[in-house]
Amino acid sequence: MASQVLVAANRGPLSYALAADGALSARRGGGGLVSGLSAALAAQPEALWICAALSDADREAVRRGVGEPGVRMLDIDPAVYDDAYNGIANSVLWFTHHHLYDIPREPAFDAEFRRRWDSYTAYNQAFAEALAEEAAPGARVLVQDYHLALVPGALRQLRPDLRIAHFTHTPWASPDFLHMLPDDIRSRLVWGMLGADQLGFHTAAWAAAFISGATVDDVHGVADGFVPREDHQGGVHHRRLTEDGRYGEMRFTGVGQYPLGVDGDDLRALAHRPEVDEKLAALRAEVGDRKTIVRVDRTELSKNILRGLAAYRELLTTHPEWRGRVVHLASAYPSRQDLEVYRTYTDAVRSLAAEINAEFGTEEWEPVLVSVQDDFARSLAAYRMADVALINPVRDGMNLVAKEIPVVSEAGCVLVLSTGAGAYEELRQDALGVNPYDVTATAEALHAALSMPEAERTERTKRLAASATALPPEAWFTAQLEALGN
Ligand SMILES: O=P(O)(O)OC[C@H]1O[C@H](O[C@H]2O[C@H](CO)[C@@H](O)[C@H](O)[C@H]2O)[C@H](O)[C@@H](O)[C@@H]1O
Ligand SMILES: O=c1ccn([C@@H]2O[C@H](COP(=O)(O)OP(=O)(O)O)[C@@H](O)[C@H]2O)c(=O)[nH]1
């Protein structure tokens, strides 16, 4: 049956693992997009979520017809998928939006890049075709993230009757970084997105960055944008050049700010399951009555885990009174390990944690307890124990962990939060803001957080939890649907 509401995202709610005996088992996908969309779609039982098969096990699940109701996994040629996901989305677009390039060497847009770009285009086209096939007349389609930037334009060509929105979960690159992309590629990205009726970003800053990058007069047409005003809605007027060299009709794409939050009740229920209680008991036994500094991230370059560990080391050096009295619980669950730079980064996180333990540890006290594994229950147990949450990404679209920890922490926690996280826009009043590159300032913020009087910390945590739950996933999703009309 054709669907009235469709979502397209690279990652689906579940991914599969294949055991040696051929049995398939399902696991919840990691990261904030899955947290937000899974919660939002629980209230939309008729919606269809189209996602990619991410691995051989996922492809095997597609072939065996194993899956969830309301989810369609696309079995894309593995080589095309690898080029699109690892080669373009995560190595080029992610690096551009997060300003991650190692500038003396990167980026270099060569023939190999062009070959991968063709795969990225084919992968976007496969999503557009699947959406066109599944959508009812006039249906509403919500396309997610930088993996699928070309889908709105491609889908509009196939099905002009559909109402199309696109939501970007990452930051949007500043104009200087966006203009590193080859001109024709940058233009294709922007015009691909302008195929949508409505574009969404987490923050006013990311929306404004998109609009300044989209105010263009280039090979594909002219566009003129205005930034979000008080109602958080802006937009871009645009006319595309047609093949015969004329301008097409003027169209308008709205640009809005939808800061994804968390559902407090759902999260508390998740954090109080028996398996989390067990992990909590084990962690408490290790930590004793010491204070905790908690961080939870994918092993992701933009999360700035190394500078976070360096700040903890500096705290122990310059404020020796904390030695033996604090434990840093760092969960870094594996992400994008097909990319060498991510594997190297993961090793560096392990090594630095080991160095700190070797430098300061004693028989009774291990300063850093690092867990580099996919163990959501342990992460939630750490949330509950947090006295201080350290969230210091160099840039981050939102960072849901910054919103989740204050909701779940049992003794109330102080949030040390990077000014580069999207969440900082909403949480700045009650968090301790830090420049993510400033290790000394981060160490001092950790000291201030550990020293904060209990009454102040309790008050701040209450307000942080209220801000964090202001736009829970269901409302976030509905607001975007409504922007497309009822
Ligand atoms: O799918 P992966 O490659 O394993 O990566 C996980 C997700 O990472 C990114 O998440 C973003 O979305 C969050 C929720 O909106 C946001 O809080 C965070 O700042 C972003 O980094 C990525 O954008 C997703 O597509 C990935 O699924
Ligand atoms: O072991 C874990 C620990 C955390 N999370 C979830 O992953 C999301 C991380 O989202 P965030 O926005 O902080 O960053 P992202 O990884 O999406 O860049 C949060 O909802 C966490 O609850 C997870 O899936 N597995």
Coordinates of C-alpha atoms and ligand atoms in Angstrom, one line a residue:
M1 CA 0.0 0.0 0.0
A2 CA 1.3 3.5 -0.9
S3 CA 2.4 5.6 2.1
Q4 CA 1.3 9.1 3.1
V5 CA 4.4 9.8 5.2
L6 CA 7.8 8.6 4.3
V7 CA 11.3 9.1 5.8
A8 CA 14.5 8.4 4.0
A9 CA 17.8 8.1 6.0
N10 CA 21.0 6.2 5.3
R11 CA 20.8 4.5 8.7
G12 CA 17.7 2.5 9.7
P13 CA 16.4 1.8 13.2
L14 CA 18.1 -1.6 13.3
S15 CA 21.1 -3.2 11.8
Y16 CA 21.9 -6.9 11.6
A17 CA 24.7 -9.2 12.6
L18 CA 25.3 -12.6 11.0
A19 CA 26.5 -15.4 13.3
A20 CA 28.8 -18.2 12.2
D21 CA 25.8 -20.6 12.1
G22 CA 24.0 -18.2 9.7
A23 CA 21.6 -16.8 12.3
L24 CA 20.7 -13.1 12.0
S25 CA 20.4 -10.9 15.0
A26 CA 19.1 -7.3 15.1
R27 CA 20.7 -4.4 17.0
R28 CA 19.6 -0.9 17.5
G29 CA 21.6 1.5 15.3
G30 CA 23.9 3.9 17.1
G31 CA 23.9 7.7 17.0
G32 CA 21.5 10.5 17.5
L33 CA 19.6 10.3 14.2
V34 CA 18.4 6.8 15.1
S35 CA 17.5 8.0 18.7
G36 CA 15.5 10.9 17.4
L37 CA 13.7 9.2 14.4
S38 CA 12.9 6.0 16.2
A39 CA 11.2 7.9 19.0
A40 CA 9.4 10.2 16.5
L41 CA 8.2 7.3 14.3
A42 CA 6.9 5.3 17.2
A43 CA 4.0 7.8 17.1
Q44 CA 3.6 7.4 13.3
P45 CA 2.8 3.7 12.8
E46 CA 1.7 4.2 9.2
A47 CA 5.0 5.9 8.2
L48 CA 7.5 4.1 6.0
W49 CA 11.3 4.5 6.8
I50 CA 13.5 3.8 3.8
C51 CA 17.2 3.2 4.7
A52 CA 20.2 1.5 3.2
A53 CA 21.6 -2.0 3.9
L54 CA 24.8 -1.0 5.7
S55 CA 26.6 -4.3 5.7
D56 CA 26.7 -7.8 4.3
A57 CA 24.5 -8.9 7.2
D58 CA 21.9 -6.2 6.4
R59 CA 22.0 -7.3 2.7
E60 CA 21.5 -10.9 3.8
A61 CA 18.5 -9.8 5.9
V62 CA 17.0 -8.1 2.8
R63 CA 17.5 -11.2 0.7
R64 CA 15.9 -13.4 3.4
G65 CA 13.0 -11.0 3.7
V66 CA 13.8 -10.4 7.4
G67 CA 12.9 -6.9 8.6
E68 CA 10.7 -4.7 10.7
P69 CA 7.2 -3.5 9.8
G70 CA 7.4 0.1 8.4
V71 CA 11.0 -0.2 7.3
R72 CA 12.3 -0.9 3.8
M73 CA 16.1 -1.5 3.5
L74 CA 17.6 -0.8 0.1
D75 CA 20.1 -3.4 -1.1
I76 CA 22.5 -1.1 -3.0
D77 CA 25.6 -2.5 -4.8
P78 CA 28.2 -2.8 -2.0
A79 CA 30.9 -1.0 -4.0
V80 CA 28.5 1.9 -4.9
Y81 CA 27.5 2.1 -1.2
D82 CA 31.0 2.1 0.0
D83 CA 32.0 5.0 -2.3
A84 CA 28.9 7.0 -1.3
Y85 CA 28.9 6.4 2.5
N86 CA 32.6 6.1 3.2
G87 CA 34.1 7.9 0.2
I88 CA 31.8 10.9 -0.1
A89 CA 29.4 11.3 2.8
N90 CA 31.8 10.6 5.6
S91 CA 35.1 11.6 4.1
V92 CA 34.1 14.7 2.2
L93 CA 30.7 16.1 3.3
W94 CA 31.2 15.3 7.0
F95 CA 34.7 16.8 7.0
T96 CA 33.4 19.9 5.2
H97 CA 30.5 20.5 7.5
H98 CA 32.7 19.8 10.6
H99 CA 35.8 21.7 9.4
L100 CA 37.9 18.6 10.0
Y101 CA 40.4 18.7 7.2
D102 CA 44.1 18.3 7.8
I103 CA 44.7 21.4 5.6
P104 CA 48.3 20.9 4.4
R105 CA 47.1 17.6 2.8
E106 CA 43.3 17.7 2.4
P107 CA 41.0 18.0 0.6
A108 CA 42.3 17.1 -2.9
F109 CA 39.4 16.7 -5.4
D110 CA 40.9 14.4 -8.1
A111 CA 39.6 11.9 -10.6
E112 CA 39.1 9.3 -7.8
F113 CA 36.8 11.8 -6.0
R114 CA 34.8 12.3 -9.2
R115 CA 34.4 8.5 -9.6
R116 CA 33.1 8.3 -6.0
W117 CA 30.8 11.3 -6.6
D118 CA 29.1 9.3 -9.4
S119 CA 28.4 6.6 -6.9
Y120 CA 27.0 9.1 -4.4
T121 CA 24.7 10.4 -7.2
A122 CA 23.6 6.8 -8.0
Y123 CA 23.0 6.0 -4.4
N124 CA 20.9 9.2 -4.0
Q125 CA 19.0 8.2 -7.2
A126 CA 18.2 4.8 -5.7
F127 CA 16.6 6.4 -2.7
A128 CA 14.7 8.8 -4.9
E129 CA 13.4 5.9 -7.0
A130 CA 12.3 3.9 -3.9
L131 CA 10.5 6.9 -2.5
A132 CA 8.8 7.6 -5.8
E133 CA 7.7 4.0 -5.9
E134 CA 6.3 3.9 -2.3
A135 CA 4.7 7.3 -2.0
A136 CA 1.0 7.9 -2.3
P137 CA -0.2 10.9 -4.4
G138 CA 0.6 14.2 -2.6
A139 CA 2.5 12.3 0.2
R140 CA 4.9 14.0 2.6
V141 CA 8.5 12.9 2.5
L142 CA 11.1 13.8 5.1
V143 CA 14.7 13.2 3.8
Q144 CA 17.5 13.1 6.3
D145 CA 21.0 14.4 6.3
Y146 CA 24.1 15.0 4.1
H147 CA 24.1 11.4 2.8
L148 CA 20.9 12.2 0.8
A149 CA 21.4 15.9 -0.2
L150 CA 20.6 15.1 -3.9
V151 CA 17.4 13.3 -3.1
P152 CA 15.0 16.3 -2.9
G153 CA 15.9 17.5 -6.5
A154 CA 15.9 13.9 -7.9
L155 CA 12.6 13.1 -6.3
R156 CA 10.9 16.3 -7.5
Q157 CA 11.8 15.3 -11.0
L158 CA 10.2 11.9 -10.6
R159 CA 7.2 12.9 -8.5
P160 CA 6.4 16.7 -8.7
D161 CA 3.2 16.0 -6.7
L162 CA 5.1 15.1 -3.5
R163 CA 5.7 17.5 -0.6
I164 CA 9.4 17.2 0.3
A165 CA 11.3 18.3 3.4
H166 CA 15.0 17.7 4.1
F167 CA 16.6 17.9 7.6
T168 CA 20.3 18.3 8.2
H169 CA 21.5 16.7 11.5
T170 CA 25.1 18.1 11.2
P171 CA 26.3 21.7 11.3
W172 CA 26.3 23.4 7.9
A173 CA 29.8 24.4 6.7
S174 CA 30.8 28.0 6.9
P175 CA 31.0 29.6 3.4
D176 CA 34.9 29.3 3.4
F177 CA 34.7 25.5 3.9
L178 CA 31.7 25.0 1.5
H179 CA 33.7 26.9 -1.2
M180 CA 36.5 24.3 -0.9
L181 CA 34.2 21.9 -2.8
P182 CA 34.6 22.0 -6.6
D183 CA 32.1 24.7 -7.9
D184 CA 29.9 22.3 -9.8
I185 CA 29.7 19.8 -6.9
R186 CA 28.9 22.6 -4.4
S187 CA 26.2 23.8 -6.8
R188 CA 24.8 20.3 -7.2
L189 CA 24.5 19.9 -3.4
V190 CA 22.8 23.2 -2.9
W191 CA 20.4 22.7 -5.8
G192 CA 19.7 19.1 -4.8
M193 CA 18.5 20.5 -1.4
L194 CA 16.6 23.3 -3.0
G195 CA 14.5 20.7 -4.7
A196 CA 12.8 20.5 -1.3
D197 CA 9.8 22.6 -0.2
Q198 CA 11.2 22.9 3.3
L199 CA 14.7 22.6 4.8
G200 CA 15.4 22.0 8.5
F201 CA 18.4 22.6 10.7
H202 CA 19.0 22.2 14.4
T203 CA 20.1 25.8 15.0
A204 CA 19.7 29.3 13.7
A205 CA 23.5 29.3 13.0
W206 CA 23.4 26.3 10.8
A207 CA 20.3 27.5 8.9
A208 CA 22.0 30.9 8.4
A209 CA 25.1 29.2 7.1
F210 CA 23.1 27.3 4.6
I211 CA 21.3 30.4 3.4
S212 CA 24.6 32.3 2.9
G213 CA 26.0 29.4 1.0
A214 CA 22.8 29.1 -1.1
T215 CA 22.7 32.7 -2.1
V216 CA 24.3 32.1 -5.5
D217 CA 24.3 33.0 -9.1
D218 CA 26.0 30.0 -10.7
V219 CA 26.0 27.4 -13.4
H220 CA 22.6 26.0 -12.2
G221 CA 20.6 29.1 -11.6
V222 CA 20.1 32.0 -9.3
A223 CA 19.1 31.9 -5.6
D224 CA 18.5 34.6 -3.0
G225 CA 17.9 33.8 0.6
F226 CA 16.9 35.5 3.8
V227 CA 18.0 34.2 7.2
P228 CA 15.5 33.0 9.8
R229 CA 13.9 35.8 11.7
E230 CA 12.1 35.8 15.0
D231 CA 9.7 33.0 14.0
H232 CA 12.8 30.9 13.1
Q233 CA 11.7 30.6 9.5
G234 CA 13.7 31.9 6.6
G235 CA 13.9 30.8 3.1
V236 CA 15.4 30.9 -0.4
H237 CA 13.8 32.1 -3.6
H238 CA 15.4 30.4 -6.6
R239 CA 15.1 30.0 -10.4
R240 CA 16.9 27.2 -12.0
L241 CA 18.5 27.4 -15.5
T242 CA 16.9 25.0 -17.9
E243 CA 18.7 23.1 -20.6
D244 CA 17.9 25.6 -23.3
G245 CA 19.5 28.4 -21.2
R246 CA 16.4 30.1 -19.9
Y247 CA 15.4 30.5 -16.3
G248 CA 12.6 28.2 -15.0
E249 CA 9.8 29.4 -12.7
M250 CA 10.6 31.1 -9.4
R251 CA 10.3 28.6 -6.5
F252 CA 10.6 29.1 -2.8
T253 CA 12.2 26.7 -0.3
G254 CA 11.5 27.5 3.4
V255 CA 14.3 27.2 5.8
G256 CA 13.5 26.5 9.5
Q257 CA 15.0 25.7 12.8
Y258 CA 13.9 22.5 14.6
P259 CA 16.1 21.9 17.6
L260 CA 15.7 18.2 18.3
G261 CA 15.2 17.4 22.0
V262 CA 14.7 14.2 24.1
D263 CA 11.6 12.6 25.5
G264 CA 12.3 12.6 29.2
D265 CA 9.8 9.8 30.2
D266 CA 11.1 7.4 27.4
L267 CA 14.7 8.1 28.3
R268 CA 14.2 7.5 32.0
A269 CA 12.4 4.2 31.3
L270 CA 15.3 3.1 29.0
A271 CA 17.8 4.1 31.7
H272 CA 16.0 2.1 34.4
R273 CA 15.9 -1.3 32.7
P274 CA 17.3 -4.2 34.7
E275 CA 20.4 -4.5 32.4
V276 CA 21.2 -0.9 33.1
D277 CA 20.8 -1.4 36.9
E278 CA 23.3 -4.3 36.7
K279 CA 25.9 -2.2 34.8
L280 CA 25.3 0.6 37.3
A281 CA 26.0 -1.7 40.3
A282 CA 29.2 -2.8 38.6
L283 CA 30.4 0.7 37.9
R284 CA 29.5 1.9 41.4
A285 CA 31.6 -0.9 42.8
E286 CA 34.6 0.4 40.7
V287 CA 34.1 4.1 41.4
G288 CA 33.2 3.9 45.1
D289 CA 32.3 7.3 46.5
R290 CA 34.5 9.3 44.1
K291 CA 33.0 12.0 41.8
T292 CA 32.5 11.1 38.2
I293 CA 33.2 13.0 34.9
V294 CA 31.2 11.3 32.2
R295 CA 31.4 11.4 28.4
V296 CA 29.7 9.3 25.8
D297 CA 30.4 9.6 22.1
R298 CA 30.9 7.6 19.0
T299 CA 34.7 7.3 18.3
E300 CA 34.3 10.3 16.2
L301 CA 37.0 12.9 15.3
S302 CA 34.6 15.9 15.7
K303 CA 33.7 14.8 19.3
N304 CA 37.2 16.0 20.3
I305 CA 37.8 13.1 22.7
L306 CA 41.6 13.5 22.7
R307 CA 41.4 17.2 23.9
G308 CA 38.9 16.1 26.5
L309 CA 41.3 13.6 27.9
A310 CA 44.1 16.1 27.7
A311 CA 42.0 18.5 29.8
Y312 CA 41.4 15.8 32.4
R313 CA 45.1 15.2 32.6
E314 CA 45.7 18.9 33.0
L315 CA 43.1 19.0 35.8
L316 CA 44.9 16.2 37.6
T317 CA 48.2 18.1 37.2
T318 CA 47.1 21.6 38.1
H319 CA 44.5 20.6 40.8
P320 CA 46.2 17.6 42.5
E321 CA 43.5 17.8 45.2
W322 CA 41.3 15.8 42.8
R323 CA 43.7 12.9 42.5
G324 CA 42.1 9.8 43.9
R325 CA 38.8 11.7 44.3
V326 CA 37.4 11.6 40.8
V327 CA 37.0 9.0 38.0
H328 CA 36.6 9.9 34.3
L329 CA 34.0 7.4 32.7
A330 CA 34.5 7.6 29.0
S331 CA 32.4 5.5 26.7
A332 CA 33.6 5.7 23.1
Y333 CA 31.5 3.3 21.0
P334 CA 32.9 2.3 17.6
S335 CA 31.9 4.3 14.6
R336 CA 32.9 4.4 10.9
Q337 CA 35.7 1.9 11.5
D338 CA 36.0 1.3 7.7
L339 CA 37.8 4.6 7.5
E340 CA 41.5 4.4 8.5
V341 CA 41.5 7.9 10.1
Y342 CA 38.7 6.7 12.5
R343 CA 40.6 3.5 13.4
T344 CA 43.7 5.6 14.1
Y345 CA 41.7 8.0 16.2
T346 CA 40.2 5.2 18.2
D347 CA 43.6 3.8 19.0
A348 CA 44.8 7.2 20.0
V349 CA 41.9 7.5 22.5
R350 CA 42.8 4.2 24.0
S351 CA 46.5 5.1 24.2
L352 CA 46.0 8.5 25.8
A353 CA 43.6 7.0 28.4
A354 CA 46.3 4.3 29.2
E355 CA 49.0 7.0 29.5
I356 CA 46.9 9.0 32.0
N357 CA 46.2 5.8 34.0
A358 CA 50.0 5.0 34.0
E359 CA 50.9 8.6 35.0
F360 CA 48.5 9.0 37.9
G361 CA 46.9 5.7 38.7
T362 CA 47.5 3.9 42.0
E363 CA 46.6 0.5 43.4
E364 CA 43.3 1.8 44.6
W365 CA 42.5 4.3 41.9
E366 CA 42.2 4.1 38.1
P367 CA 41.7 7.7 36.9
V368 CA 40.0 6.9 33.5
L369 CA 37.7 4.0 32.9
V370 CA 37.4 3.9 29.1
S371 CA 35.1 1.6 27.2
V372 CA 35.6 1.3 23.5
Q373 CA 32.6 -0.9 22.7
D374 CA 29.0 -0.7 21.7
D375 CA 27.4 -1.0 25.2
F376 CA 24.4 1.2 25.4
A377 CA 23.4 -0.1 28.8
R378 CA 26.8 0.9 30.3
S379 CA 26.5 4.3 28.7
L380 CA 23.1 4.8 30.3
A381 CA 24.5 3.6 33.7
A382 CA 27.3 6.2 33.3
Y383 CA 24.6 8.9 32.6
R384 CA 22.9 8.0 35.9
M385 CA 26.2 8.4 37.8
A386 CA 27.3 11.6 36.2
D387 CA 28.4 14.5 38.5
V388 CA 29.9 16.3 35.6
A389 CA 29.2 15.7 31.9
L390 CA 32.0 16.6 29.5
I391 CA 30.7 17.4 26.0
N392 CA 33.4 19.2 24.0
P393 CA 33.0 18.6 20.2
V394 CA 34.8 20.9 17.9
R395 CA 31.5 21.2 15.9
D396 CA 28.3 19.1 16.3
G397 CA 24.9 19.5 14.7
M398 CA 23.1 19.2 18.1
N399 CA 24.7 16.5 20.4
L400 CA 21.9 14.7 22.1
V401 CA 24.1 13.3 24.8
A402 CA 24.4 16.8 26.2
K403 CA 20.6 16.8 26.5
E404 CA 20.2 13.2 27.8
I405 CA 22.7 13.3 30.7
P406 CA 21.0 16.1 32.7
V407 CA 17.6 14.3 32.3
V408 CA 18.9 11.0 33.7
S409 CA 21.7 11.9 36.1
E410 CA 20.7 10.9 39.7
A411 CA 22.6 13.5 41.7
G412 CA 22.3 16.3 39.2
C413 CA 25.2 17.0 37.0
V414 CA 27.1 20.1 35.8
L415 CA 27.4 20.2 32.0
V416 CA 30.7 21.4 30.6
L417 CA 29.6 22.1 27.0
S418 CA 31.5 23.2 23.9
T419 CA 30.4 26.4 22.2
G420 CA 30.7 24.4 19.0
A421 CA 27.8 22.1 19.8
G422 CA 24.4 22.9 18.4
A423 CA 23.0 22.2 21.9
Y424 CA 24.9 25.2 23.2
E425 CA 22.4 27.5 21.6
E426 CA 19.6 26.2 24.0
L427 CA 21.7 25.2 27.0
R428 CA 24.2 28.1 27.3
Q429 CA 22.5 29.7 30.3
D430 CA 23.0 26.7 32.6
A431 CA 26.0 24.9 31.1
L432 CA 29.6 25.9 31.6
G433 CA 30.6 26.9 28.1
V434 CA 34.1 26.0 26.8
N435 CA 36.1 26.8 23.6
P436 CA 36.7 23.2 22.4
Y437 CA 40.3 23.9 21.4
D438 CA 41.3 25.5 24.8
V439 CA 42.5 22.5 26.9
T440 CA 43.4 24.7 29.8
A441 CA 39.9 26.4 29.9
T442 CA 38.3 23.0 29.7
A443 CA 40.4 21.7 32.6
E444 CA 39.4 24.8 34.6
A445 CA 35.7 24.3 33.7
L446 CA 36.0 20.7 35.0
H447 CA 37.5 22.0 38.2
A448 CA 34.6 24.6 38.5
A449 CA 32.1 21.9 37.8
L450 CA 33.5 19.5 40.4
S451 CA 33.6 22.3 42.9
M452 CA 30.1 23.7 42.3
P453 CA 27.9 23.9 45.4
E454 CA 25.1 21.3 45.5
A455 CA 22.2 23.7 45.5
E456 CA 23.4 25.5 42.4
R457 CA 24.1 22.3 40.6
T458 CA 20.6 21.0 41.3
E459 CA 19.0 24.1 40.1
R460 CA 21.1 24.2 36.9
T461 CA 20.3 20.5 36.2
K462 CA 16.6 21.1 36.5
R463 CA 16.7 23.9 34.0
L464 CA 18.9 21.9 31.7
A465 CA 16.5 19.0 31.7
A466 CA 13.6 21.4 31.0
S467 CA 15.4 22.9 28.0
A468 CA 16.5 19.5 26.8
T469 CA 12.9 18.2 26.7
A470 CA 11.4 21.3 25.1
L471 CA 11.0 19.8 21.6
P472 CA 10.9 16.0 22.0
P473 CA 11.3 13.8 18.8
E474 CA 7.5 13.4 18.2
A475 CA 6.9 17.2 18.3
W476 CA 10.1 17.8 16.3
F477 CA 8.8 15.5 13.6
T478 CA 5.3 16.8 13.6
A479 CA 6.5 20.4 13.3
Q480 CA 8.3 19.5 10.1
L481 CA 5.3 17.6 8.7
E482 CA 3.1 20.6 9.4
A483 CA 5.5 22.9 7.6
L484 CA 4.6 20.8 4.5
G485 CA 0.9 21.4 5.1
N486 CA -1.7 19.0 6.4
Ligands
LIG1 O1 25.2 6.6 11.0 P1 26.6 6.8 11.5 O2 27.6 7.0 10.4 O3 27.0 5.7 12.4 O4 26.6 8.1 12.4 C1 25.7 8.3 13.4 C2 24.9 9.5 13.1 O5 25.8 10.6 13.3 C3 25.4 11.9 12.9 O6 24.4 12.3 13.9 C4 23.9 13.6 14.0 O7 22.6 13.6 14.4 C5 22.3 13.9 15.8 C6 20.7 13.9 15.9 O8 20.2 14.9 15.1 C7 22.9 15.2 16.2 O9 22.6 15.4 17.6 C8 24.4 15.1 16.0 O10 25.0 16.3 16.3 C9 24.8 14.7 14.6 O11 26.2 14.3 14.6 C10 24.8 11.9 11.5 O12 24.3 13.2 11.2 C11 23.7 10.9 11.4 O13 23.2 10.8 10.1 C12 24.3 9.5 11.7 O14 23.3 8.5 11.7
LIG2 O1 26.3 3.2 23.4 C1 25.6 4.1 23.0 C2 25.6 5.3 23.6 C3 24.7 6.3 23.2 N1 23.9 6.1 22.1 C4 23.0 7.2 21.7 O2 23.6 7.8 20.5 C5 23.1 9.1 20.4 C6 24.3 10.0 20.1 O3 23.7 11.2 19.6 P1 24.5 12.5 19.5 O4 23.5 13.5 18.9 O5 25.0 12.9 20.8 O6 25.7 12.3 18.5 P2 25.9 11.5 17.1 O7 26.5 10.2 17.5 O8 24.6 11.4 16.5 O9 26.8 12.4 16.3 C7 22.4 9.5 21.7 O10 21.0 9.5 21.5 C8 22.8 8.3 22.6 O11 21.8 7.9 23.5 C9 24.0 4.9 21.4 O12 23.2 4.8 20.5 N2 24.8 3.9 21.9

